[in-house]
Coordinates of C-alpha atoms in Angstrom, one line a residue:
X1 CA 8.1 10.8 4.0
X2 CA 9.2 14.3 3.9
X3 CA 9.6 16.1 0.4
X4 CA 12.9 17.7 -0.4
X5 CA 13.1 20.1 -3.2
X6 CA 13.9 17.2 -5.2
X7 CA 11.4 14.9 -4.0
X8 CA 9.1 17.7 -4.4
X9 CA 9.6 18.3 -8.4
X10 CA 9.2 14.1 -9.0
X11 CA 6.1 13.9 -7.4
X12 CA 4.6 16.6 -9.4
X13 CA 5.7 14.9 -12.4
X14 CA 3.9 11.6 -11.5
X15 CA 1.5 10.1 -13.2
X16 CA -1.4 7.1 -13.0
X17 CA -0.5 4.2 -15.0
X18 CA -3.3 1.3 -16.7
X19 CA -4.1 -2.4 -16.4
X20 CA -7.6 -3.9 -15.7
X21 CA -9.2 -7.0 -14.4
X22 CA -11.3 -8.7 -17.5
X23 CA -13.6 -11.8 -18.1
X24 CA -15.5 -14.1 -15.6
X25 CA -15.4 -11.6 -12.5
X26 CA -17.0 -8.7 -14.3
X27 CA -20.0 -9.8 -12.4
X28 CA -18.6 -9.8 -9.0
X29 CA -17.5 -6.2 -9.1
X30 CA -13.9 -6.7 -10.5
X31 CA -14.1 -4.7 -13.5
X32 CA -11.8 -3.4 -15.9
X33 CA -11.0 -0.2 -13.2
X34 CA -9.8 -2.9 -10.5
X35 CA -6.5 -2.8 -11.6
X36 CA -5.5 0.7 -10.2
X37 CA -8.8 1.9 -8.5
X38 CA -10.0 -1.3 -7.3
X39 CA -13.8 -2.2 -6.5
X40 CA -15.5 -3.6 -3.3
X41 CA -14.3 -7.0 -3.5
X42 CA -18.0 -8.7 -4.4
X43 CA -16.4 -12.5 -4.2
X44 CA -19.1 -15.4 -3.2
X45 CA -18.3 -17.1 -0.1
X46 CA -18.0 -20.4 -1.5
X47 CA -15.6 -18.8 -4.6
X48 CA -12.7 -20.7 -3.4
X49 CA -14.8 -23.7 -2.4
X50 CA -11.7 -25.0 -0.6
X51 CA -9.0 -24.5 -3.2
X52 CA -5.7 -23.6 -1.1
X53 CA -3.5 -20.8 -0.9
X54 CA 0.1 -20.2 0.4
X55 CA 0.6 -16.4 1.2
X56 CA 4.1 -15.6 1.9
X57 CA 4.1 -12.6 4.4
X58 CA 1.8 -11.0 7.0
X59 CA 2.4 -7.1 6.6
X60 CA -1.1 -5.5 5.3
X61 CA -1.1 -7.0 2.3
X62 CA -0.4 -10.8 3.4
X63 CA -3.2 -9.7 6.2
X64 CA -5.7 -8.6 3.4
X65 CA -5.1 -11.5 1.3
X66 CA -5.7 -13.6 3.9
X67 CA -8.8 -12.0 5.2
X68 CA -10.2 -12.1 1.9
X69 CA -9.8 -15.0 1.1
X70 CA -11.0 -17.1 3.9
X71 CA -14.2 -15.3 3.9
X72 CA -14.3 -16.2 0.1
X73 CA -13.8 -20.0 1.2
X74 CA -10.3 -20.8 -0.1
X75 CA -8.3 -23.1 2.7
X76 CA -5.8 -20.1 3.8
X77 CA -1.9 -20.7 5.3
X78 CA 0.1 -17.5 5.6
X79 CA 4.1 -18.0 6.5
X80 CA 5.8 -15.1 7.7
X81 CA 9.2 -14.9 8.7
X82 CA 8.8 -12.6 12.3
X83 CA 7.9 -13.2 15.5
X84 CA 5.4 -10.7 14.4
X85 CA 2.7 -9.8 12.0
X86 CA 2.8 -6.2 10.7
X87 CA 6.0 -6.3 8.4
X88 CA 7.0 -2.5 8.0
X89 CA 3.9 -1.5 9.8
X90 CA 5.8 -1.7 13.2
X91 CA 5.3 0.5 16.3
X92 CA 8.2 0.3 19.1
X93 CA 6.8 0.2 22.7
X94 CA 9.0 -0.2 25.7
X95 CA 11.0 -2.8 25.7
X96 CA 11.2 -3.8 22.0
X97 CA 14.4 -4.1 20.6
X98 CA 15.9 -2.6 17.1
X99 CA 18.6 -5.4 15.8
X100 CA 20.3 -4.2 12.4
X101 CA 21.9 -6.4 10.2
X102 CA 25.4 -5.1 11.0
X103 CA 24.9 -6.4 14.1
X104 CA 24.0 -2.8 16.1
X105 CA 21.2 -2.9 18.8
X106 CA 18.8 -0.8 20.7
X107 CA 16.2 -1.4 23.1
X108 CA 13.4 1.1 23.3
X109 CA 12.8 2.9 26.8
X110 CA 9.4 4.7 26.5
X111 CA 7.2 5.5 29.0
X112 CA 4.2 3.4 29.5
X113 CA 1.3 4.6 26.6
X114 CA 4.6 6.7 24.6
X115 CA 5.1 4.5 21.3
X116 CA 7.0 4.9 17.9
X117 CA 5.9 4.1 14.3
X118 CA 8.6 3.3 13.1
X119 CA 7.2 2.9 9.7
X120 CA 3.8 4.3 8.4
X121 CA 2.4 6.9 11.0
X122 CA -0.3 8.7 8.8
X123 CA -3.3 8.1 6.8
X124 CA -4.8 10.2 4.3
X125 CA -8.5 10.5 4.1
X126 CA -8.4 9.6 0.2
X127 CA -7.3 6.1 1.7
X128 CA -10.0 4.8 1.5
X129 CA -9.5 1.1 1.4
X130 CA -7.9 1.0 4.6
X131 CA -9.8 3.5 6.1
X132 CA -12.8 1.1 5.5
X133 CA -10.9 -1.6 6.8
X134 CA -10.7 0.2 10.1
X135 CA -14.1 0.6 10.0
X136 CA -14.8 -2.6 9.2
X137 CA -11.9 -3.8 12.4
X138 CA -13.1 -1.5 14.9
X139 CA -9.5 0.3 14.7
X140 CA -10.5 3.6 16.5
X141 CA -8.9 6.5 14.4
X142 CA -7.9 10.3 15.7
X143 CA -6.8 13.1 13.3
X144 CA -3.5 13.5 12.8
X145 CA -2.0 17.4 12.4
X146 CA 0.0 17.2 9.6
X147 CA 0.9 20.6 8.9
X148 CA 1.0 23.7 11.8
X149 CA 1.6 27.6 10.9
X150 CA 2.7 27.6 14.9
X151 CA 6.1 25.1 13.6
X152 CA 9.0 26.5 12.5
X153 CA 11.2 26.8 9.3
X154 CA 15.1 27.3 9.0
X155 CA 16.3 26.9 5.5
X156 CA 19.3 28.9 6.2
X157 CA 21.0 28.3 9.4
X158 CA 23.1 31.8 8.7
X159 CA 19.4 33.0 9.7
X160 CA 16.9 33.0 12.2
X161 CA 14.0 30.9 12.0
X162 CA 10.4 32.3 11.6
X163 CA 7.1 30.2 11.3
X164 CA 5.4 27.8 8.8
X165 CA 2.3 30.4 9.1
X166 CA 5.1 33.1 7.9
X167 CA 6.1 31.2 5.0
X168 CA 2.8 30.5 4.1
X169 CA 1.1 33.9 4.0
X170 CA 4.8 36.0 2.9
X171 CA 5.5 33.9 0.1
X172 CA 1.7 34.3 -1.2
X173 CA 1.5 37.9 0.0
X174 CA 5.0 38.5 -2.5
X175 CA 3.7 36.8 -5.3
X176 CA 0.3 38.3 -4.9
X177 CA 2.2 41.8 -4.9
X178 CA 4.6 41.0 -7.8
X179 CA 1.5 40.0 -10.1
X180 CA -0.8 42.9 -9.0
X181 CA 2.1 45.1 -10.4
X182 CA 2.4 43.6 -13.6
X183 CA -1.1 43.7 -14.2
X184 CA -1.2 47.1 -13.5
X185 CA 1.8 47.7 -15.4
X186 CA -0.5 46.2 -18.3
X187 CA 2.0 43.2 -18.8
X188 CA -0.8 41.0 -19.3
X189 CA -3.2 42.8 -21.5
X190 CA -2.5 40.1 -24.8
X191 CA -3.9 37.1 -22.3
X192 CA -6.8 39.3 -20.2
X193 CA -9.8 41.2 -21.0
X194 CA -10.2 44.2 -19.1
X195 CA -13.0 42.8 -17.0
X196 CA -10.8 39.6 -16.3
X197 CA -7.7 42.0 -15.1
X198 CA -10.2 44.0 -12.7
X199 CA -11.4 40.6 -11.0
X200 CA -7.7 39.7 -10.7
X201 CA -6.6 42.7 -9.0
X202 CA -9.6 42.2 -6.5
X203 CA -8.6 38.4 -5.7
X204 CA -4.9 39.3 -5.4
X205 CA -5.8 41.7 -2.9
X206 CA -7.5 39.1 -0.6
X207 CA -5.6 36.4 -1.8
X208 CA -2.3 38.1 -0.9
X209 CA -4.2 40.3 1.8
X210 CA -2.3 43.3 0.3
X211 CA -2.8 47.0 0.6
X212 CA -5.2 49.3 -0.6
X213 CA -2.6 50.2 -3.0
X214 CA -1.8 46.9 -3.8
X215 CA 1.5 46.1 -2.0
X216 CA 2.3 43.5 0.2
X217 CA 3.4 44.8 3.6
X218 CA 3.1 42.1 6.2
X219 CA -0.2 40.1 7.4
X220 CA -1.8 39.1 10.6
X221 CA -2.1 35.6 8.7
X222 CA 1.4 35.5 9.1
X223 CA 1.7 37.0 12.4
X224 CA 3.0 40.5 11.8
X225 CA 2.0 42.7 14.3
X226 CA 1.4 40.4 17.1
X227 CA 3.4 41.0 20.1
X228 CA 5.5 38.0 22.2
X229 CA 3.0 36.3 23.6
X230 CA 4.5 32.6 25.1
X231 CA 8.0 31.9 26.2
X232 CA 8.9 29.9 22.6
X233 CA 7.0 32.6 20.5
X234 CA 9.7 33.9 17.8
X235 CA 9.6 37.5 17.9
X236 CA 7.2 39.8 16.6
X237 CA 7.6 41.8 13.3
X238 CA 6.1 44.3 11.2
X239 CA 8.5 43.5 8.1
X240 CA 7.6 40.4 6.0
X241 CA 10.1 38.1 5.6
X242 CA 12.5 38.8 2.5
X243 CA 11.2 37.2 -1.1
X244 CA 15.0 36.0 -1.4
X245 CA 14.5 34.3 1.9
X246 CA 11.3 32.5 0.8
X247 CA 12.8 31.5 -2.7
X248 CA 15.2 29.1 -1.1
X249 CA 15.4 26.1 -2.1
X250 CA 15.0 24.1 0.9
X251 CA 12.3 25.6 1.5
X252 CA 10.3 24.4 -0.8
X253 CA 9.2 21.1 1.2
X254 CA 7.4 23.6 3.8
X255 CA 6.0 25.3 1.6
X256 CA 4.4 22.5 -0.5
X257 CA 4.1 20.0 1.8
X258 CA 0.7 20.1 2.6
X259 CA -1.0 20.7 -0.7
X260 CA 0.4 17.5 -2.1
X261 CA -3.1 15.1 -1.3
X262 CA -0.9 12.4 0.3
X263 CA 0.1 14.8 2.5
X264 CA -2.6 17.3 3.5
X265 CA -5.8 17.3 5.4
X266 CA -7.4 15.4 6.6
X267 CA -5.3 13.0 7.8
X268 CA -5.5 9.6 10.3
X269 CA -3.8 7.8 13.1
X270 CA -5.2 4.9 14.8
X271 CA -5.5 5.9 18.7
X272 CA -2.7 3.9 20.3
X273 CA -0.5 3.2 17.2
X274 CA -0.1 2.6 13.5
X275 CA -0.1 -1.6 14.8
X276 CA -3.5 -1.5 16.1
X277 CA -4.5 -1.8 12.6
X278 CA -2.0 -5.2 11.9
X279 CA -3.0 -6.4 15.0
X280 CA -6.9 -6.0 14.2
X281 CA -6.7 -8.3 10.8
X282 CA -4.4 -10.7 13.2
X283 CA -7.6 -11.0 15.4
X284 CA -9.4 -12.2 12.6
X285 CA -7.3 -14.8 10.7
X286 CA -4.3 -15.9 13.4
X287 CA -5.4 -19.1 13.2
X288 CA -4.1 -19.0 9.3
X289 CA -1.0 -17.5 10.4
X290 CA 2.5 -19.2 11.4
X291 CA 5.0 -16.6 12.7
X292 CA 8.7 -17.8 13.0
X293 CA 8.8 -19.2 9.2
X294 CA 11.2 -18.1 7.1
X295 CA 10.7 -19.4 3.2
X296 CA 13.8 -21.1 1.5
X297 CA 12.7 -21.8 -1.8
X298 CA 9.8 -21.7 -3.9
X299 CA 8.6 -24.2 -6.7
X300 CA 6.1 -24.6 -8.6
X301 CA 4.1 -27.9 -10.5
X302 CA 1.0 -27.8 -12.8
X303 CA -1.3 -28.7 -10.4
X304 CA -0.1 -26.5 -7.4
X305 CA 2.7 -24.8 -5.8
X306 CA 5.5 -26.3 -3.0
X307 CA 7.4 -24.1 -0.3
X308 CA 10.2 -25.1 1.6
X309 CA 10.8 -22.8 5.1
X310 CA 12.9 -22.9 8.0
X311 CA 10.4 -23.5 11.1
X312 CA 12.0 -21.6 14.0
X313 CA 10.1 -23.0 16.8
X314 CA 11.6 -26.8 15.7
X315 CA 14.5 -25.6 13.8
X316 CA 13.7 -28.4 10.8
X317 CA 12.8 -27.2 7.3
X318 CA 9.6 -28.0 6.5
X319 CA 7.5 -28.2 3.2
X320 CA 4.2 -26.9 2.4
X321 CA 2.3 -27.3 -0.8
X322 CA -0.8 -25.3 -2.0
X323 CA -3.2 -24.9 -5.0
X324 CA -1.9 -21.5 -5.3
X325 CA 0.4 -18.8 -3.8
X326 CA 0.4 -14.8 -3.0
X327 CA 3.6 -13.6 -2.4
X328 CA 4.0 -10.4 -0.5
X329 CA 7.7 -10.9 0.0
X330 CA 9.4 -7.8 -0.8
X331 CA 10.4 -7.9 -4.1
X332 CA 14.4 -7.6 -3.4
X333 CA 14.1 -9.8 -0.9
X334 CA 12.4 -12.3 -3.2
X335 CA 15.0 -12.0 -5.7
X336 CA 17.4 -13.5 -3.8
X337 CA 15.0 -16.5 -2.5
X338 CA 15.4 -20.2 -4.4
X339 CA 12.8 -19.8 -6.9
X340 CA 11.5 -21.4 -10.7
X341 CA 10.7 -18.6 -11.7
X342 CA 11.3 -17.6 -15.7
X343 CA 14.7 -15.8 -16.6
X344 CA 13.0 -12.5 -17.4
X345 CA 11.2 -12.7 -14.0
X346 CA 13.9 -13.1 -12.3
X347 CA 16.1 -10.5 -14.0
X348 CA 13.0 -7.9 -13.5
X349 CA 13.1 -9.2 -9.4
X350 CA 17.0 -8.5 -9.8
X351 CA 16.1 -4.8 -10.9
X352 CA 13.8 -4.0 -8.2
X353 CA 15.3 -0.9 -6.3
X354 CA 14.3 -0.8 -2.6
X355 CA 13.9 2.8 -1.3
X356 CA 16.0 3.9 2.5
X357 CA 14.3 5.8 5.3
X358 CA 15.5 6.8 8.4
X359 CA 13.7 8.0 11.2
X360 CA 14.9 9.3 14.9
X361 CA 12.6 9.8 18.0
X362 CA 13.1 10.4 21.7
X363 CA 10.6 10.7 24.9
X364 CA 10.7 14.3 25.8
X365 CA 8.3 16.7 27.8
X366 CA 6.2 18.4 26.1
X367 CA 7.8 22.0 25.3
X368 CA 6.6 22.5 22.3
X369 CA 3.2 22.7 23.2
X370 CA 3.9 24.0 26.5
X371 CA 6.5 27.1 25.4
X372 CA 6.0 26.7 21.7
X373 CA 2.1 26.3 21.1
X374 CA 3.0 24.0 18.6
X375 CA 0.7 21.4 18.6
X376 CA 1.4 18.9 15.7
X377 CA 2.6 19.7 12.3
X378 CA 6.4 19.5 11.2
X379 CA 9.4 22.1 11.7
X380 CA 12.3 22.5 8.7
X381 CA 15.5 22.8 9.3
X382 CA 19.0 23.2 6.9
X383 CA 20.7 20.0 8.6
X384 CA 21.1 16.4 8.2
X385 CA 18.2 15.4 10.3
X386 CA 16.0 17.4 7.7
X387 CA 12.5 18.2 10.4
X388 CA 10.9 17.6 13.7
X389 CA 7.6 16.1 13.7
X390 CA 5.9 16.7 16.9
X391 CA 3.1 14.2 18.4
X392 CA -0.9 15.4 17.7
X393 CA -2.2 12.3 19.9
X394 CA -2.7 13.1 23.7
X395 CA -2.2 16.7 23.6
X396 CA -1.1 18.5 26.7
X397 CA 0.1 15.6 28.6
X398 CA 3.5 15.4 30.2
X399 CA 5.6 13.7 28.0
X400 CA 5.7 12.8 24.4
X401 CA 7.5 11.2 21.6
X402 CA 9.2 13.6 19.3
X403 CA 10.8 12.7 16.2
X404 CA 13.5 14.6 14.9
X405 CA 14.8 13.3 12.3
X406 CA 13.3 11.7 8.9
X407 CA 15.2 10.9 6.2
X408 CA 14.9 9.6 2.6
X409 CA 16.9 8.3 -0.5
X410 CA 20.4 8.8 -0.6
X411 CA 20.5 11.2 2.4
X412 CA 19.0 8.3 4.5
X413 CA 21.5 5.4 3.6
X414 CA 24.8 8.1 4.7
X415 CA 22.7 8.8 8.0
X416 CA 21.8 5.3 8.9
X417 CA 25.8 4.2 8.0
X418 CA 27.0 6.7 11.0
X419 CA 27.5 5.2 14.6
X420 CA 23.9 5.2 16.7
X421 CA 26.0 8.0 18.5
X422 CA 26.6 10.2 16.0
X423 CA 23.3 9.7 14.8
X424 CA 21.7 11.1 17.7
X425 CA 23.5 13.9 18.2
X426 CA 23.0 15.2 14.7
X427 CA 18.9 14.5 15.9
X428 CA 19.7 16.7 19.2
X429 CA 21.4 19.1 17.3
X430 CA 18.8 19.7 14.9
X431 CA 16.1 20.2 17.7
X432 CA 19.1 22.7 19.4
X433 CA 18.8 24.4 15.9
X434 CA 15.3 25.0 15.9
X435 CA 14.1 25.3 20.0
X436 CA 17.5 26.8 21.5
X437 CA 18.4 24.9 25.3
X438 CA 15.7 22.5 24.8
X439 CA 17.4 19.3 23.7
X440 CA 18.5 19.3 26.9
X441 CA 15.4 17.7 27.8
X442 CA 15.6 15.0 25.5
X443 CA 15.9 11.6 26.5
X444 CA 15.8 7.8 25.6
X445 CA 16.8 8.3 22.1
X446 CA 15.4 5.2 19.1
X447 CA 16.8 5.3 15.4
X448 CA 15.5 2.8 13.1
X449 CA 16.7 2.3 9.6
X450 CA 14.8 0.4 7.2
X451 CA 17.4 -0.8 5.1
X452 CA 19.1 -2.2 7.8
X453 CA 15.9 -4.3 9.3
X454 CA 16.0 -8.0 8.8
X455 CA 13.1 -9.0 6.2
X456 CA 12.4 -5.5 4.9
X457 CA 16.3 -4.0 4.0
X458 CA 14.3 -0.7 3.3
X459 CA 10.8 1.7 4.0
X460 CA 9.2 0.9 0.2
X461 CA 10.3 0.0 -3.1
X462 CA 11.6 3.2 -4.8
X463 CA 8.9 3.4 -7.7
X464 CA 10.9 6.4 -9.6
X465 CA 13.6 3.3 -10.3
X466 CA 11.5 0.8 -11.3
X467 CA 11.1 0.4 -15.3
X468 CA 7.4 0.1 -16.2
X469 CA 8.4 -2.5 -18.5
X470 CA 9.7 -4.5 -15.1
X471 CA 6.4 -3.3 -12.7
X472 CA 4.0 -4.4 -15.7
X473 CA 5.9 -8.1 -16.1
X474 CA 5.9 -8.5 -12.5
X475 CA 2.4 -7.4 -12.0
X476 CA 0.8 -10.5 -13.9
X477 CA 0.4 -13.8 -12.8
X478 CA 3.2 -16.2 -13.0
X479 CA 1.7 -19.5 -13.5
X480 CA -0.3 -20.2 -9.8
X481 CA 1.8 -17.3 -8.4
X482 CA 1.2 -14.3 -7.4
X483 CA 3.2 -10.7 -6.5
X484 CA 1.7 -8.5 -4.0
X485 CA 2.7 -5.4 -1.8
X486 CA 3.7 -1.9 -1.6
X487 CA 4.2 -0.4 -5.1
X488 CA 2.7 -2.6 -7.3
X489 CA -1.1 -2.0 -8.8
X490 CA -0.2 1.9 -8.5
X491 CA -3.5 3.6 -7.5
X492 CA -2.3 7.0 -7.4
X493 CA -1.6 6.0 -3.9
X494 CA 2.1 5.9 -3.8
X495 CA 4.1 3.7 -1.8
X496 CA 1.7 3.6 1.8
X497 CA -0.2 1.0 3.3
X498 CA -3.2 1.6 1.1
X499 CA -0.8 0.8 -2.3
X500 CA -0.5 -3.3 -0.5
X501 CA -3.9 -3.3 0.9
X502 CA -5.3 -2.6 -3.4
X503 CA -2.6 -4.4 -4.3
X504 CA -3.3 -7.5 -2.5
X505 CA -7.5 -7.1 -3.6
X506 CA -6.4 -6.6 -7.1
X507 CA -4.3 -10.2 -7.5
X508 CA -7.0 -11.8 -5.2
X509 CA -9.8 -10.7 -8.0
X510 CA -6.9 -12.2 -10.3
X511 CA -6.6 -15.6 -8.8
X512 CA -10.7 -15.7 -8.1
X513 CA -10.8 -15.4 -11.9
X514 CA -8.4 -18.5 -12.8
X515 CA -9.9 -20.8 -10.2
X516 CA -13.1 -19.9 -11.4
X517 CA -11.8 -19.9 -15.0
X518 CA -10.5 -23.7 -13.9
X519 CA -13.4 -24.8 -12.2
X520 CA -15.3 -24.2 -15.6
X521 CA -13.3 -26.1 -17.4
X522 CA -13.6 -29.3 -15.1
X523 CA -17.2 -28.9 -15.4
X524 CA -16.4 -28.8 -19.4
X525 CA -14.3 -31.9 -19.1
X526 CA -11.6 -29.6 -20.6
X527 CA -9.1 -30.5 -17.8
X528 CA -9.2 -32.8 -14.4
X529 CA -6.5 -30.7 -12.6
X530 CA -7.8 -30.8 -9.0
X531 CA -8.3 -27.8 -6.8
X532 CA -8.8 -29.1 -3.4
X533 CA -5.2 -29.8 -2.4
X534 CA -4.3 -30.0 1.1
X535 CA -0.9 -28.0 2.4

């Protein structure tokens, strides 16, 4: 997700939140820090000792939840509605098709080994559950350039563009300058010693690579100086560019992107697509997994829980029952599903705001690389398509898959509502904007948006609408059900793949802990509700 000057000031204003995992499965590594950090999962193999569980879903956290818990020995079925497992982890390959709800359709045409992640494309390295979980699968990974000084940046189409590498290095040269002078204008004698000022001065001067008199006049680091050396190089320039220039808002995105840890280095891709990961956990547990089943209702009973879903192989409606169920339905999409759940769950489900994403790709040749240098990273640009994020897997080959277009919130739902048509052009006239008589070359354009994709209806849930009050009720355990998936059990993560994966271990160490809490009490001769049900 990109980060606009808005979305830039909300994530520096979030914080962590709290909850813990208590009682029987402190011994098993699911401490009081599982709830938002959790701990290797430490479960016994015969912890489930065949009690069953439903698990509604098979993006990553329906795929972790049933991984886990097989190898823990619960009985495992997972339902999920697609012809596919993956949910909003989805990469578009030749020949797949986009259908929207309103009824609009695309087909991609890629060459063969071009693909399109639709949704998630990156991993940071401070994922580390599903970094391990590669590991673990054999998902090959490649490194991912998330950030390039060789892209560009036009915040104001009225002027030309310059370099990321320019923004950089000019907006910390400036500042660097405009502090050195107000240190030396003694402005800051009530906060620093004279020894502390002198070290200043010397890290400015480095820092901002300024003068020998302590002005900023242009850096190598930002390419001043160098001379046109590749068709796409912007011109040379001896003159910084303008503080005024650099203070624009839109800029800010650029400029911050990358120091944001979600969003700066090291990052991950697997080699051949963000679904080699989905399809690696499918390897292990397909035969727990029925695709084409879309779940009508939900009820549940004291002793278990009872699904009804529309089988679309046979067309009937079919019933399942289980010991106990993990839903990873998204949460506005459960809302609206046949449920017993209590009034204030369901009023909390009725409040759950799903986030909107667009994103717009095409098959190009590689100019960029070839005429720009640019070799990953993302461009800016003052327009409705917001960036172009150019490919870092298989550099220097002849074609590629360039996205040019990725947008968020509100600016994403009045994008995706424009005809496919319109759509691309605004994509083509964004990369027009930014490589002048290249989008000529584009070709084979794909737009996909989220909330218009049957069984998601959007990217994420959009955490800065959700009342804590709601996340905190909806976080629990209702009864023999659970609620799994992207932006519950916040782990500092945000709303990626990792936030479902920790998710989905934190209500497994949940559900371990009341069917061990259970099995103790029929050893007690407390209660004789039986755990081995078969679906």
């Amino acid at each position: 997700m990109t980060l606009t000057r808005r979305e830039a000031l909300s994530t520096l204003a979030t914080v962590g939140g709290e909850g813990a995992v208590t009682g029987a499965l402190a011994a098993l590594g699911l401490g009081p820090s599982a709830h938002r950090r959790p701990q290797p999962l430490k479960l016994a193999a015969n912890t489930g000792q065949g009690a069953s569980v439903l698990v509604l879903g098979a993006g990553i956290a329906g795929l972790v939840s049933a991984l886990e818990l097989t190898r823990a020995g619960f009985k495992v079925q997972v339902l999920e509605a697609r012809q596919r497992v993956g949910g909003r982890t989805w990469t578009l390959r030749d020949g797949d098709r986009v259908d929207y709800l309103d009824g609009r359709s695309q087909t991609a045409r890629l060459d063969p080994g071009l693909y399109f992640n639709a949704g998630p494309a990156r991993i940071p390295s401070q994922h580390r559950t599903l970094l391990d979980y590669c590991s673990e699968l054999g998902v090959p990974l490649e490194v991912l350039v998330n950030s390039s000084h060789g892209a560009h940046v036009r915040p104001d189409l009225q002027q030309p563009a310059f370099t990321v590498g320019q923004a950089v290095n000019d907006t910390r040269g400036h500042l660097a300058g405009l502090l050195a002078t107000a240190v030396r204008r003694d402005a800051l004698d009530d906060v620093l010693s004279h020894e502390e000022r002198t070290r200043l001065l010397a890290f400015l001067q480095v820092y901002g690579d300024l003068s020998q008199e302590l002005a900023y006049e242009g850096s190598l680091r930002a390419g001043h100086r160098e001379s046109q050396r590749h068709p796409g190089a912007l011109p040379g320039s001896l003159t910084p560019v303008s503080l005024d220039r650099l203070l624009h808002p839109e800029l800010w995105g650029a400029l911050l992107h990358s120091e944001f840890p979600e969003f700066s280095a090291t990052m991950f891709q697997p080699v051949g697509g963000m679904d080699r990961i989905t399809d690696a956990f499918y390897q292990r547990v397909r035969d727990h997994v029925q695709l084409g089943a879309e779940v009508r209702s939900l009820r549940q009973r004291d002793d278990g829980v009872a699904v009804t879903y529309h089988d679309h192989a046979s067309g009937l409606e079919q019933v399942v029952r289980a010991d106990y169920l993990i839903s990873t339905v998204p949460l506005p999409l459960l809302a609206r599903l046949d449920t017993d759940f209590s009034e204030p769950v369901k009023a909390a489900l009725q409040r759950v705001p799903n986030g909107q994403a667009t994103k717009v790709a095409w098959q190009s040749p590689r100019f960029w690389e070839s005429d720009y240098r640019i070799y990953g990273g993302l461009s800016w640009v003052e327009h409705p398509a917001r960036l172009l994020w150019y490919p870092s897997n298989d550099l220097n080959t002849r074609n590629g898959l360039l996205v040019a277009g990725y947008l968020t919130s509100d600016d994403a739902r009045e994008f995706g509502r424009q005809p496919l048509a319109t759509q691309y052009q605004a994509s083509r006239d964004a990369v027009e904007l930014l490589h002048p008589g290249y989008s000529q070359h584009l070709r084979h354009p794909l737009a996909v948006s989220w909330e218009q994709i049957r069984f998601s209806e959007g990217p994420w849930l959009a955490r800065d609408r959700f009342p804590a009050l709601d996340s905190a009720l909806l976080e629990k355990p209702h009864g023999r059900v659970y609620l799994a998936g992207d932006g519950l059990v916040q782990s500092g993560v945000g709303i990626w793949q990792e936030s479902a994966a920790n998710s989905a271990r934190h209500v497994i160490g949940l559900l371990a802990e009341q069917v061990i809490a259970q099995r103790q009490a029929v050893q007690a001769g407390l209660c004789t509700a039986p755990l081995n049900r078969t679906p």
